[in-house]
């Protein structure tokens, strides 16, 4: 499979960390922190050089002028997320963007104040959502609706989400789901969730931390209202990298939507006239507050250029094979102690498989890590393994299996 893999050379574009024995580790941790593109340093160095040589003039005369720098990433970000180019912007980080977009899209009223969220959503989302509910003067007990799987099931059925929305929809202000759940690896059916929500008058937003760069997205076509993501996992832009945000075109010209404002959201032609009357940019850029960190954007640009070269469709094709192979091998082990809780249907997952280990999970995880594998452990009982099509091989999957048995 590796010899036939049309994307096999992409691995050479990344630094693969070394185990203490000098060999490459098997890196299945790209769902947590993606590997460093070898090209990234030169993208950052270009900006350091311009800063060194021309300083202030870099805003307009750097090789890649800083004033419009974020625009150089827009088309690629839009292609990656299935958005129109006016619908995306890279700014801040995920939880910050979540709050900024909740200012616009969580507008509770006496009769419609609930947020529907997965019970197993990432903790930061829970904290953020709870604080938003309280900020608006409501109680978490009354206003937070948590969606759980059925008893003895690990993932949530779409028909159950639809039924919940049908039943509670009149009181739901906002549906907030992950694109791919961080714990189970379940990819949600965006289109069905959005459709069910809109039918009842709810707004539908998504946390794409584990989805961007992992699965194919069609945010515009699916009619998603808004979304946010980070760029340090599958996007390989480095620890704490700048985040991304999407706002559907249909909301962009709606002046009734409340928004926190800053000068970087102001009309570009008149931004430097320094008066105090705010004129918004009529794109997702108007959610920007500050001028963005150029070194961060440079890192992300390095990664986006690799995604552009590979193409998301080709990456996804390989990803399905890679994860399918991992699944096949794990199922061969026939050990009751290991259960894959990620859906078996490839349309309901990205590259990650979550292995529930009934007994001794933490010890097994530690053993794997000591043997030169990088994956991660999530309390209480799951090892997450993410073969990433950009830099993992079928041989990596095979070696993982050999370590596991
Ligand atoms: C699903 C999900 N949401 C939110 C976050 C928090 O991201 P940040 O620290 O960039 O705000 C993470 C971080 O891993 C995550 O996985």
mmCIF file of C-alpha atoms and ligand atoms in Angstrom:
data_model
loop_
_atom_site.group_PDB
_atom_site.id
_atom_site.type_symbol
_atom_site.label_atom_id
_atom_site.label_comp_id
_atom_site.label_asym_id
_atom_site.label_seq_id
_atom_site.Cartn_x
_atom_site.Cartn_y
_atom_site.Cartn_z
ATOM 1 C CA UNK A 1 0.000 0.000 0.000
ATOM 2 C CA UNK A 2 2.828 2.397 0.781
ATOM 3 C CA UNK A 3 4.498 1.784 -2.565
ATOM 4 C CA UNK A 4 1.189 2.505 -4.317
ATOM 5 C CA UNK A 5 0.391 5.556 -2.193
ATOM 6 C CA UNK A 6 0.297 8.681 -4.413
ATOM 7 C CA UNK A 7 0.871 10.844 -1.322
ATOM 8 C CA UNK A 8 3.812 8.913 0.119
ATOM 9 C CA UNK A 9 6.350 11.684 -0.548
ATOM 10 C CA UNK A 10 4.465 14.124 1.662
ATOM 11 C CA UNK A 11 5.954 12.453 4.736
ATOM 12 C CA UNK A 12 9.314 13.988 3.792
ATOM 13 C CA UNK A 13 7.820 17.428 4.201
ATOM 14 C CA UNK A 14 7.584 16.940 7.979
ATOM 15 C CA UNK A 15 10.012 16.477 10.845
ATOM 16 C CA UNK A 16 9.319 13.098 12.441
ATOM 17 C CA UNK A 17 10.489 13.070 16.073
ATOM 18 C CA UNK A 18 13.024 10.416 17.077
ATOM 19 C CA UNK A 19 12.665 7.763 19.743
ATOM 20 C CA UNK A 20 15.525 7.354 22.238
ATOM 21 C CA UNK A 21 16.772 4.418 20.114
ATOM 22 C CA UNK A 22 17.363 6.818 17.230
ATOM 23 C CA UNK A 23 14.511 5.573 15.041
ATOM 24 C CA UNK A 24 11.531 7.652 13.935
ATOM 25 C CA UNK A 25 8.684 7.402 16.406
ATOM 26 C CA UNK A 26 5.353 6.194 15.107
ATOM 27 C CA UNK A 27 3.501 9.442 15.463
ATOM 28 C CA UNK A 28 -0.224 8.940 15.913
ATOM 29 C CA UNK A 29 -0.663 12.163 17.890
ATOM 30 C CA UNK A 30 -1.613 14.503 15.048
ATOM 31 C CA UNK A 31 -5.094 14.865 16.555
ATOM 32 C CA UNK A 32 -3.422 16.647 19.451
ATOM 33 C CA UNK A 33 -0.432 18.413 17.910
ATOM 34 C CA UNK A 34 0.430 18.088 14.231
ATOM 35 C CA UNK A 35 4.055 17.670 13.151
ATOM 36 C CA UNK A 36 6.220 20.562 12.048
ATOM 37 C CA UNK A 37 6.409 21.121 8.285
ATOM 38 C CA UNK A 38 10.073 21.363 7.263
ATOM 39 C CA UNK A 39 9.211 24.439 5.208
ATOM 40 C CA UNK A 40 7.657 26.302 8.135
ATOM 41 C CA UNK A 41 10.895 27.786 9.423
ATOM 42 C CA UNK A 42 11.595 29.565 6.132
ATOM 43 C CA UNK A 43 8.092 31.088 6.083
ATOM 44 C CA UNK A 44 8.638 32.485 9.584
ATOM 45 C CA UNK A 45 12.211 33.514 8.824
ATOM 46 C CA UNK A 46 11.076 35.564 5.850
ATOM 47 C CA UNK A 47 8.963 37.691 8.182
ATOM 48 C CA UNK A 48 11.752 37.914 10.757
ATOM 49 C CA UNK A 49 14.085 39.057 8.011
ATOM 50 C CA UNK A 50 11.724 41.763 6.790
ATOM 51 C CA UNK A 51 11.178 42.911 10.346
ATOM 52 C CA UNK A 52 14.966 42.991 10.857
ATOM 53 C CA UNK A 53 15.695 44.857 7.608
ATOM 54 C CA UNK A 54 12.799 47.230 7.109
ATOM 55 C CA UNK A 55 10.793 47.130 10.354
ATOM 56 C CA UNK A 56 7.770 49.428 10.137
ATOM 57 C CA UNK A 57 7.860 49.541 6.342
ATOM 58 C CA UNK A 58 7.110 45.809 6.399
ATOM 59 C CA UNK A 59 3.429 46.551 6.802
ATOM 60 C CA UNK A 60 3.376 47.646 3.184
ATOM 61 C CA UNK A 61 6.758 46.611 1.731
ATOM 62 C CA UNK A 62 7.618 43.246 3.227
ATOM 63 C CA UNK A 63 7.921 40.515 0.610
ATOM 64 C CA UNK A 64 4.502 39.473 1.889
ATOM 65 C CA UNK A 65 3.133 42.782 3.209
ATOM 66 C CA UNK A 66 1.802 42.457 6.743
ATOM 67 C CA UNK A 67 -1.189 44.720 6.341
ATOM 68 C CA UNK A 68 -3.044 42.297 4.076
ATOM 69 C CA UNK A 69 -1.110 39.167 5.222
ATOM 70 C CA UNK A 70 -4.159 37.320 6.542
ATOM 71 C CA UNK A 71 -5.764 37.666 3.120
ATOM 72 C CA UNK A 72 -3.045 35.472 1.622
ATOM 73 C CA UNK A 73 -4.549 32.566 3.573
ATOM 74 C CA UNK A 74 -8.191 33.192 2.828
ATOM 75 C CA UNK A 75 -8.716 31.250 -0.405
ATOM 76 C CA UNK A 76 -6.932 28.176 0.899
ATOM 77 C CA UNK A 77 -8.815 28.283 4.187
ATOM 78 C CA UNK A 78 -12.079 28.568 2.276
ATOM 79 C CA UNK A 79 -11.244 25.593 0.049
ATOM 80 C CA UNK A 80 -10.310 23.505 3.074
ATOM 81 C CA UNK A 81 -13.563 24.196 4.859
ATOM 82 C CA UNK A 82 -15.915 24.256 1.887
ATOM 83 C CA UNK A 83 -16.625 27.942 2.402
ATOM 84 C CA UNK A 84 -16.863 31.008 0.198
ATOM 85 C CA UNK A 85 -13.822 33.220 0.593
ATOM 86 C CA UNK A 86 -15.826 35.971 2.304
ATOM 87 C CA UNK A 87 -16.936 33.519 4.997
ATOM 88 C CA UNK A 88 -13.616 32.634 6.660
ATOM 89 C CA UNK A 89 -10.907 34.352 8.648
ATOM 90 C CA UNK A 90 -7.911 33.189 10.680
ATOM 91 C CA UNK A 91 -7.681 34.984 14.023
ATOM 92 C CA UNK A 92 -7.207 34.502 17.792
ATOM 93 C CA UNK A 93 -7.606 30.959 19.084
ATOM 94 C CA UNK A 94 -10.457 28.531 19.341
ATOM 95 C CA UNK A 95 -12.128 29.299 22.663
ATOM 96 C CA UNK A 96 -11.688 33.038 22.104
ATOM 97 C CA UNK A 97 -13.355 32.745 18.707
ATOM 98 C CA UNK A 98 -16.103 30.658 20.255
ATOM 99 C CA UNK A 99 -16.919 33.483 22.656
ATOM 100 C CA UNK A 100 -16.718 36.149 19.956
ATOM 101 C CA UNK A 101 -19.113 34.287 17.717
ATOM 102 C CA UNK A 102 -21.437 33.413 20.588
ATOM 103 C CA UNK A 103 -21.768 37.170 21.138
ATOM 104 C CA UNK A 104 -23.297 37.244 17.676
ATOM 105 C CA UNK A 105 -25.139 33.954 17.531
ATOM 106 C CA UNK A 106 -26.264 33.094 21.056
ATOM 107 C CA UNK A 107 -29.006 35.599 21.733
ATOM 108 C CA UNK A 108 -31.258 33.972 24.282
ATOM 109 C CA UNK A 109 -34.791 35.145 24.987
ATOM 110 C CA UNK A 110 -37.220 34.183 27.775
ATOM 111 C CA UNK A 111 -38.756 31.470 25.629
ATOM 112 C CA UNK A 112 -35.712 30.464 23.565
ATOM 113 C CA UNK A 113 -32.616 30.342 25.734
ATOM 114 C CA UNK A 114 -31.253 26.809 25.589
ATOM 115 C CA UNK A 115 -28.007 25.538 24.131
ATOM 116 C CA UNK A 116 -27.923 21.947 22.903
ATOM 117 C CA UNK A 117 -24.464 20.420 23.278
ATOM 118 C CA UNK A 118 -22.951 16.922 23.327
ATOM 119 C CA UNK A 119 -22.559 15.757 26.918
ATOM 120 C CA UNK A 120 -19.044 14.629 25.961
ATOM 121 C CA UNK A 121 -18.042 17.886 24.258
ATOM 122 C CA UNK A 122 -14.527 19.132 25.043
ATOM 123 C CA UNK A 123 -14.297 20.733 28.518
ATOM 124 C CA UNK A 124 -13.396 24.168 27.162
ATOM 125 C CA UNK A 125 -16.649 24.173 25.182
ATOM 126 C CA UNK A 126 -18.612 23.261 28.293
ATOM 127 C CA UNK A 127 -16.950 26.004 30.346
ATOM 128 C CA UNK A 128 -17.480 28.541 27.575
ATOM 129 C CA UNK A 129 -21.105 27.603 27.046
ATOM 130 C CA UNK A 130 -21.874 27.623 30.784
ATOM 131 C CA UNK A 131 -20.303 31.055 31.134
ATOM 132 C CA UNK A 132 -22.274 32.375 28.160
ATOM 133 C CA UNK A 133 -25.531 31.158 29.674
ATOM 134 C CA UNK A 134 -24.722 32.822 33.008
ATOM 135 C CA UNK A 135 -23.495 35.977 31.306
ATOM 136 C CA UNK A 136 -26.933 36.379 29.748
ATOM 137 C CA UNK A 137 -28.601 35.944 33.153
ATOM 138 C CA UNK A 138 -29.859 32.381 32.725
ATOM 139 C CA UNK A 139 -29.175 29.208 34.735
ATOM 140 C CA UNK A 140 -27.085 26.368 33.400
ATOM 141 C CA UNK A 141 -29.586 23.911 34.935
ATOM 142 C CA UNK A 142 -32.438 25.390 32.876
ATOM 143 C CA UNK A 143 -30.605 26.393 29.734
ATOM 144 C CA UNK A 144 -28.078 23.663 28.996
ATOM 145 C CA UNK A 145 -29.391 20.613 27.162
ATOM 146 C CA UNK A 146 -26.898 17.770 26.961
ATOM 147 C CA UNK A 147 -27.104 15.114 24.293
ATOM 148 C CA UNK A 148 -25.954 11.648 25.313
ATOM 149 C CA UNK A 149 -25.668 8.338 23.484
ATOM 150 C CA UNK A 150 -28.276 5.664 24.234
ATOM 151 C CA UNK A 151 -27.550 3.347 27.116
ATOM 152 C CA UNK A 152 -24.795 0.857 26.247
ATOM 153 C CA UNK A 153 -23.858 2.854 23.155
ATOM 154 C CA UNK A 154 -20.761 5.009 22.765
ATOM 155 C CA UNK A 155 -21.742 7.471 20.078
ATOM 156 C CA UNK A 156 -24.811 9.568 19.374
ATOM 157 C CA UNK A 157 -27.284 8.587 16.679
ATOM 158 C CA UNK A 158 -28.242 11.359 14.299
ATOM 159 C CA UNK A 159 -31.905 10.373 14.507
ATOM 160 C CA UNK A 160 -31.729 10.935 18.267
ATOM 161 C CA UNK A 161 -30.279 14.409 17.728
ATOM 162 C CA UNK A 162 -33.072 15.144 15.269
ATOM 163 C CA UNK A 163 -35.686 13.854 17.719
ATOM 164 C CA UNK A 164 -34.242 16.001 20.505
ATOM 165 C CA UNK A 165 -34.326 19.094 18.272
ATOM 166 C CA UNK A 166 -37.873 18.316 17.175
ATOM 167 C CA UNK A 167 -38.981 17.979 20.804
ATOM 168 C CA UNK A 168 -37.067 20.853 22.399
ATOM 169 C CA UNK A 169 -36.348 23.044 19.374
ATOM 170 C CA UNK A 170 -38.759 25.859 20.248
ATOM 171 C CA UNK A 171 -36.721 26.615 23.363
ATOM 172 C CA UNK A 172 -33.278 26.033 21.794
ATOM 173 C CA UNK A 173 -31.430 29.204 20.804
ATOM 174 C CA UNK A 174 -28.250 27.473 19.695
ATOM 175 C CA UNK A 175 -27.136 23.986 18.699
ATOM 176 C CA UNK A 176 -23.428 23.608 19.414
ATOM 177 C CA UNK A 177 -21.783 20.420 18.214
ATOM 178 C CA UNK A 178 -18.302 19.246 17.371
ATOM 179 C CA UNK A 179 -17.561 18.375 13.768
ATOM 180 C CA UNK A 180 -15.645 15.366 15.088
ATOM 181 C CA UNK A 181 -15.882 14.504 18.783
ATOM 182 C CA UNK A 182 -12.456 14.664 20.433
ATOM 183 C CA UNK A 183 -13.061 11.602 22.627
ATOM 184 C CA UNK A 184 -14.937 9.104 20.479
ATOM 185 C CA UNK A 185 -13.766 10.275 17.062
ATOM 186 C CA UNK A 186 -17.390 10.397 15.855
ATOM 187 C CA UNK A 187 -17.938 12.741 12.894
ATOM 188 C CA UNK A 188 -21.378 14.286 13.038
ATOM 189 C CA UNK A 189 -23.815 14.632 10.169
ATOM 190 C CA UNK A 190 -23.667 18.393 9.841
ATOM 191 C CA UNK A 191 -26.307 18.735 7.192
ATOM 192 C CA UNK A 192 -28.985 16.791 9.041
ATOM 193 C CA UNK A 193 -28.296 18.575 12.324
ATOM 194 C CA UNK A 194 -28.383 22.004 10.684
ATOM 195 C CA UNK A 195 -31.552 21.188 8.772
ATOM 196 C CA UNK A 196 -33.358 19.922 11.875
ATOM 197 C CA UNK A 197 -32.239 23.011 13.784
ATOM 198 C CA UNK A 198 -33.233 25.536 11.149
ATOM 199 C CA UNK A 199 -36.634 23.930 10.809
ATOM 200 C CA UNK A 200 -37.239 24.834 14.451
ATOM 201 C CA UNK A 201 -35.698 28.301 14.211
ATOM 202 C CA UNK A 202 -32.402 27.434 15.962
ATOM 203 C CA UNK A 203 -28.907 28.608 15.024
ATOM 204 C CA UNK A 204 -26.397 25.793 14.390
ATOM 205 C CA UNK A 205 -22.683 26.223 15.096
ATOM 206 C CA UNK A 206 -19.764 23.778 15.161
ATOM 207 C CA UNK A 207 -16.417 23.319 16.881
ATOM 208 C CA UNK A 208 -14.152 22.016 14.126
ATOM 209 C CA UNK A 209 -11.002 21.463 16.218
ATOM 210 C CA UNK A 210 -10.902 17.805 15.177
ATOM 211 C CA UNK A 211 -12.504 18.248 11.795
ATOM 212 C CA UNK A 212 -10.478 20.874 9.901
ATOM 213 C CA UNK A 213 -7.757 19.172 7.872
ATOM 214 C CA UNK A 214 -9.195 15.791 8.850
ATOM 215 C CA UNK A 215 -12.499 15.383 7.020
ATOM 216 C CA UNK A 216 -13.936 17.038 3.946
ATOM 217 C CA UNK A 217 -16.075 20.004 4.914
ATOM 218 C CA UNK A 218 -18.795 21.852 3.011
ATOM 219 C CA UNK A 219 -19.734 24.497 5.529
ATOM 220 C CA UNK A 220 -21.390 26.822 3.030
ATOM 221 C CA UNK A 221 -23.407 24.144 1.270
ATOM 222 C CA UNK A 222 -24.459 22.562 4.572
ATOM 223 C CA UNK A 223 -25.796 25.939 5.631
ATOM 224 C CA UNK A 224 -23.820 25.938 8.891
ATOM 225 C CA UNK A 225 -24.384 29.286 10.623
ATOM 226 C CA UNK A 226 -20.922 29.621 12.128
ATOM 227 C CA UNK A 227 -17.917 27.543 13.140
ATOM 228 C CA UNK A 228 -14.542 27.879 14.847
ATOM 229 C CA UNK A 229 -11.418 25.717 14.881
ATOM 230 C CA UNK A 230 -7.791 25.524 15.907
ATOM 231 C CA UNK A 231 -4.849 25.042 13.573
ATOM 232 C CA UNK A 232 -2.422 23.109 15.769
ATOM 233 C CA UNK A 233 -3.893 19.625 15.335
ATOM 234 C CA UNK A 234 -4.429 18.333 11.795
ATOM 235 C CA UNK A 235 -3.418 21.744 10.460
ATOM 236 C CA UNK A 236 0.191 21.481 11.708
ATOM 237 C CA UNK A 237 0.664 25.211 12.304
ATOM 238 C CA UNK A 238 2.387 24.718 15.662
ATOM 239 C CA UNK A 239 1.543 24.732 19.372
ATOM 240 C CA UNK A 240 -1.089 27.328 20.224
ATOM 241 C CA UNK A 241 -1.355 28.316 16.549
ATOM 242 C CA UNK A 242 -3.757 30.994 15.377
ATOM 243 C CA UNK A 243 -7.360 29.747 15.069
ATOM 244 C CA UNK A 244 -9.983 29.985 12.348
ATOM 245 C CA UNK A 245 -13.600 31.059 12.064
ATOM 246 C CA UNK A 246 -16.462 30.747 9.599
ATOM 247 C CA UNK A 247 -19.618 32.833 9.359
ATOM 248 C CA UNK A 248 -22.173 31.914 6.725
ATOM 249 C CA UNK A 249 -22.603 34.466 3.955
ATOM 250 C CA UNK A 250 -26.268 34.946 4.797
ATOM 251 C CA UNK A 251 -25.268 36.612 8.099
ATOM 252 C CA UNK A 252 -22.542 38.863 6.745
ATOM 253 C CA UNK A 253 -24.661 41.856 5.834
ATOM 254 C CA UNK A 254 -27.070 41.603 8.728
ATOM 255 C CA UNK A 255 -26.453 44.740 10.785
ATOM 256 C CA UNK A 256 -28.816 43.596 13.510
ATOM 257 C CA UNK A 257 -26.334 40.914 14.631
ATOM 258 C CA UNK A 258 -24.473 42.128 17.720
ATOM 259 C CA UNK A 259 -20.714 41.958 17.558
ATOM 260 C CA UNK A 260 -17.733 42.984 19.656
ATOM 261 C CA UNK A 261 -15.736 45.446 17.610
ATOM 262 C CA UNK A 262 -12.115 46.349 17.007
ATOM 263 C CA UNK A 263 -10.255 48.301 14.370
ATOM 264 C CA UNK A 264 -9.279 45.255 12.317
ATOM 265 C CA UNK A 265 -12.931 44.587 11.557
ATOM 266 C CA UNK A 266 -13.338 48.108 10.182
ATOM 267 C CA UNK A 267 -13.544 48.872 6.471
ATOM 268 C CA UNK A 268 -10.002 48.673 5.092
ATOM 269 C CA UNK A 269 -10.197 51.796 2.933
ATOM 270 C CA UNK A 270 -11.029 54.071 5.843
ATOM 271 C CA UNK A 271 -9.376 52.197 8.729
ATOM 272 C CA UNK A 272 -6.498 54.616 8.974
ATOM 273 C CA UNK A 273 -8.583 57.779 8.829
ATOM 274 C CA UNK A 274 -8.853 57.293 12.578
ATOM 275 C CA UNK A 275 -12.367 58.558 13.048
ATOM 276 C CA UNK A 276 -14.755 56.873 15.457
ATOM 277 C CA UNK A 277 -17.595 55.793 13.238
ATOM 278 C CA UNK A 278 -17.365 52.069 12.680
ATOM 279 C CA UNK A 279 -17.883 50.769 9.167
ATOM 280 C CA UNK A 280 -17.699 46.959 9.044
ATOM 281 C CA UNK A 281 -15.876 44.936 6.416
ATOM 282 C CA UNK A 282 -18.705 42.952 4.859
ATOM 283 C CA UNK A 283 -16.964 39.601 5.298
ATOM 284 C CA UNK A 284 -16.071 37.307 8.206
ATOM 285 C CA UNK A 285 -13.060 39.609 8.647
ATOM 286 C CA UNK A 286 -15.298 42.037 10.481
ATOM 287 C CA UNK A 287 -15.139 39.696 13.495
ATOM 288 C CA UNK A 288 -11.416 40.481 13.750
ATOM 289 C CA UNK A 289 -10.481 42.776 16.620
ATOM 290 C CA UNK A 290 -6.734 43.238 16.492
ATOM 291 C CA UNK A 291 -4.093 43.247 13.811
ATOM 292 C CA UNK A 292 -3.067 39.581 13.574
ATOM 293 C CA UNK A 293 0.219 37.909 14.633
ATOM 294 C CA UNK A 294 2.202 37.669 11.395
ATOM 295 C CA UNK A 295 4.584 34.952 12.618
ATOM 296 C CA UNK A 296 1.550 32.806 13.414
ATOM 297 C CA UNK A 297 0.002 33.448 10.035
ATOM 298 C CA UNK A 298 3.317 32.577 8.376
ATOM 299 C CA UNK A 299 3.336 29.195 10.171
ATOM 300 C CA UNK A 300 -0.192 28.490 9.067
ATOM 301 C CA UNK A 301 0.577 29.537 5.493
ATOM 302 C CA UNK A 302 3.373 26.942 5.358
ATOM 303 C CA UNK A 303 0.905 24.253 6.303
ATOM 304 C CA UNK A 304 -1.890 25.472 4.032
ATOM 305 C CA UNK A 305 0.503 25.320 1.077
ATOM 306 C CA UNK A 306 1.075 21.618 1.796
ATOM 307 C CA UNK A 307 -2.666 20.957 2.038
ATOM 308 C CA UNK A 308 -3.110 22.789 -1.236
ATOM 309 C CA UNK A 309 -0.492 20.635 -2.929
ATOM 310 C CA UNK A 310 -1.962 17.397 -1.568
ATOM 311 C CA UNK A 311 -5.656 18.245 -2.009
ATOM 312 C CA UNK A 312 -8.190 17.410 0.675
ATOM 313 C CA UNK A 313 -9.967 14.831 -1.462
ATOM 314 C CA UNK A 314 -6.791 12.803 -2.004
ATOM 315 C CA UNK A 315 -5.902 13.103 1.671
ATOM 316 C CA UNK A 316 -9.304 11.871 2.666
ATOM 317 C CA UNK A 317 -9.077 8.920 0.269
ATOM 318 C CA UNK A 318 -5.814 7.855 1.856
ATOM 319 C CA UNK A 319 -7.140 8.560 5.336
ATOM 320 C CA UNK A 320 -10.055 6.174 4.857
ATOM 321 C CA UNK A 321 -7.681 3.406 3.772
ATOM 322 C CA UNK A 322 -5.206 4.074 6.550
ATOM 323 C CA UNK A 323 -7.797 4.118 9.317
ATOM 324 C CA UNK A 324 -9.641 1.194 7.735
ATOM 325 C CA UNK A 325 -6.418 -0.812 7.838
ATOM 326 C CA UNK A 326 -5.868 0.097 11.496
ATOM 327 C CA UNK A 327 -9.425 -0.933 12.295
ATOM 328 C CA UNK A 328 -9.016 -4.235 10.433
ATOM 329 C CA UNK A 329 -5.842 -5.104 12.341
ATOM 330 C CA UNK A 330 -7.290 -4.196 15.742
ATOM 331 C CA UNK A 331 -10.361 -6.284 15.042
ATOM 332 C CA UNK A 332 -8.035 -9.184 14.192
ATOM 333 C CA UNK A 333 -6.687 -9.145 17.752
ATOM 334 C CA UNK A 334 -10.023 -10.400 19.096
ATOM 335 C CA UNK A 335 -9.295 -9.233 22.618
ATOM 336 C CA UNK A 336 -12.304 -8.357 24.797
ATOM 337 C CA UNK A 337 -10.141 -5.855 26.636
ATOM 338 C CA UNK A 338 -9.893 -3.584 23.584
ATOM 339 C CA UNK A 339 -12.951 -2.054 21.986
ATOM 340 C CA UNK A 340 -13.023 0.504 19.203
ATOM 341 C CA UNK A 341 -15.675 3.048 20.194
ATOM 342 C CA UNK A 342 -15.314 5.160 17.038
ATOM 343 C CA UNK A 343 -18.078 4.440 14.491
ATOM 344 C CA UNK A 344 -17.277 1.697 11.964
ATOM 345 C CA UNK A 345 -18.962 3.680 9.178
ATOM 346 C CA UNK A 346 -16.205 5.696 7.479
ATOM 347 C CA UNK A 347 -18.613 8.581 6.880
ATOM 348 C CA UNK A 348 -19.025 8.924 10.624
ATOM 349 C CA UNK A 349 -15.377 9.306 11.521
ATOM 350 C CA UNK A 350 -12.163 11.027 10.567
ATOM 351 C CA UNK A 351 -8.758 9.409 10.884
ATOM 352 C CA UNK A 352 -8.847 8.853 14.653
ATOM 353 C CA UNK A 353 -9.809 5.585 16.293
ATOM 354 C CA UNK A 354 -10.561 5.639 20.014
ATOM 355 C CA UNK A 355 -9.764 2.387 21.776
ATOM 356 C CA UNK A 356 -11.554 1.722 25.019
ATOM 357 C CA UNK A 357 -9.320 -0.409 27.218
ATOM 358 C CA UNK A 358 -11.328 -2.135 29.925
ATOM 359 C CA UNK A 359 -8.448 -3.056 32.196
ATOM 360 C CA UNK A 360 -4.933 -1.662 32.511
ATOM 361 C CA UNK A 361 -5.397 1.012 29.873
ATOM 362 C CA UNK A 362 -2.984 3.523 31.367
ATOM 363 C CA UNK A 363 -0.261 0.861 31.705
ATOM 364 C CA UNK A 364 -0.771 -0.220 28.112
ATOM 365 C CA UNK A 365 -0.573 3.393 26.992
ATOM 366 C CA UNK A 366 2.670 3.918 28.947
ATOM 367 C CA UNK A 367 4.156 0.769 27.429
ATOM 368 C CA UNK A 368 3.257 1.890 23.938
ATOM 369 C CA UNK A 369 4.794 5.310 24.521
ATOM 370 C CA UNK A 370 7.995 3.776 25.888
ATOM 371 C CA UNK A 371 8.271 1.558 22.831
ATOM 372 C CA UNK A 372 8.392 4.537 20.459
ATOM 373 C CA UNK A 373 4.752 5.153 19.684
ATOM 374 C CA UNK A 374 3.094 8.524 20.193
ATOM 375 C CA UNK A 375 -0.647 8.435 20.796
ATOM 376 C CA UNK A 376 -2.654 9.830 23.687
ATOM 377 C CA UNK A 377 -4.562 8.811 26.734
ATOM 378 C CA UNK A 378 -7.875 10.345 27.678
ATOM 379 C CA UNK A 379 -9.388 9.658 31.074
ATOM 380 C CA UNK A 380 -11.070 7.458 32.068
ATOM 381 C CA UNK A 381 -10.256 4.620 29.674
ATOM 382 C CA UNK A 382 -9.453 5.620 26.109
ATOM 383 C CA UNK A 383 -6.314 5.516 23.974
ATOM 384 C CA UNK A 384 -6.709 7.748 20.928
ATOM 385 C CA UNK A 385 -4.762 6.802 17.824
ATOM 386 C CA UNK A 386 -4.726 9.051 14.790
ATOM 387 C CA UNK A 387 -2.925 7.926 11.640
ATOM 388 C CA UNK A 388 -2.644 11.127 9.626
ATOM 389 C CA UNK A 389 -2.537 10.776 5.829
ATOM 390 C CA UNK A 390 -0.053 13.636 5.386
ATOM 391 C CA UNK A 391 2.779 11.887 7.196
ATOM 392 C CA UNK A 392 1.752 8.427 8.380
ATOM 393 C CA UNK A 393 2.300 5.265 6.383
ATOM 394 C CA UNK A 394 0.608 1.892 6.236
ATOM 395 C CA UNK A 395 3.808 0.511 7.713
ATOM 396 C CA UNK A 396 3.304 2.797 10.739
ATOM 397 C CA UNK A 397 -0.097 1.176 11.242
ATOM 398 C CA UNK A 398 1.372 -2.297 10.928
ATOM 399 C CA UNK A 399 4.115 -1.482 13.440
ATOM 400 C CA UNK A 400 1.522 -0.129 15.864
ATOM 401 C CA UNK A 401 -0.410 -3.397 15.595
ATOM 402 C CA UNK A 402 2.765 -5.409 16.268
ATOM 403 C CA UNK A 403 3.358 -3.362 19.404
ATOM 404 C CA UNK A 404 -0.209 -3.856 20.544
ATOM 405 C CA UNK A 405 -0.248 -7.680 20.322
HETATM 406 C C1 LIG B 1 -12.696 20.062 20.574
HETATM 407 C C2 LIG B 1 -11.870 21.130 21.202
HETATM 408 N N1 LIG B 1 -12.446 22.307 21.519
HETATM 409 C C3 LIG B 1 -11.737 23.292 22.111
HETATM 410 C C4 LIG B 1 -10.395 23.138 22.402
HETATM 411 C C5 LIG B 1 -9.668 24.267 23.068
HETATM 412 O O1 LIG B 1 -8.862 24.914 22.161
HETATM 413 P P1 LIG B 1 -8.067 26.284 22.487
HETATM 414 O O2 LIG B 1 -7.145 26.007 23.632
HETATM 415 O O3 LIG B 1 -7.298 26.538 21.221
HETATM 416 O O4 LIG B 1 -9.057 27.330 22.789
HETATM 417 C C6 LIG B 1 -9.746 21.937 22.069
HETATM 418 C C7 LIG B 1 -8.328 21.746 22.364
HETATM 419 O O5 LIG B 1 -7.734 20.719 22.183
HETATM 420 C C8 LIG B 1 -10.516 20.905 21.466
HETATM 421 O O6 LIG B 1 -9.966 19.733 21.152
#
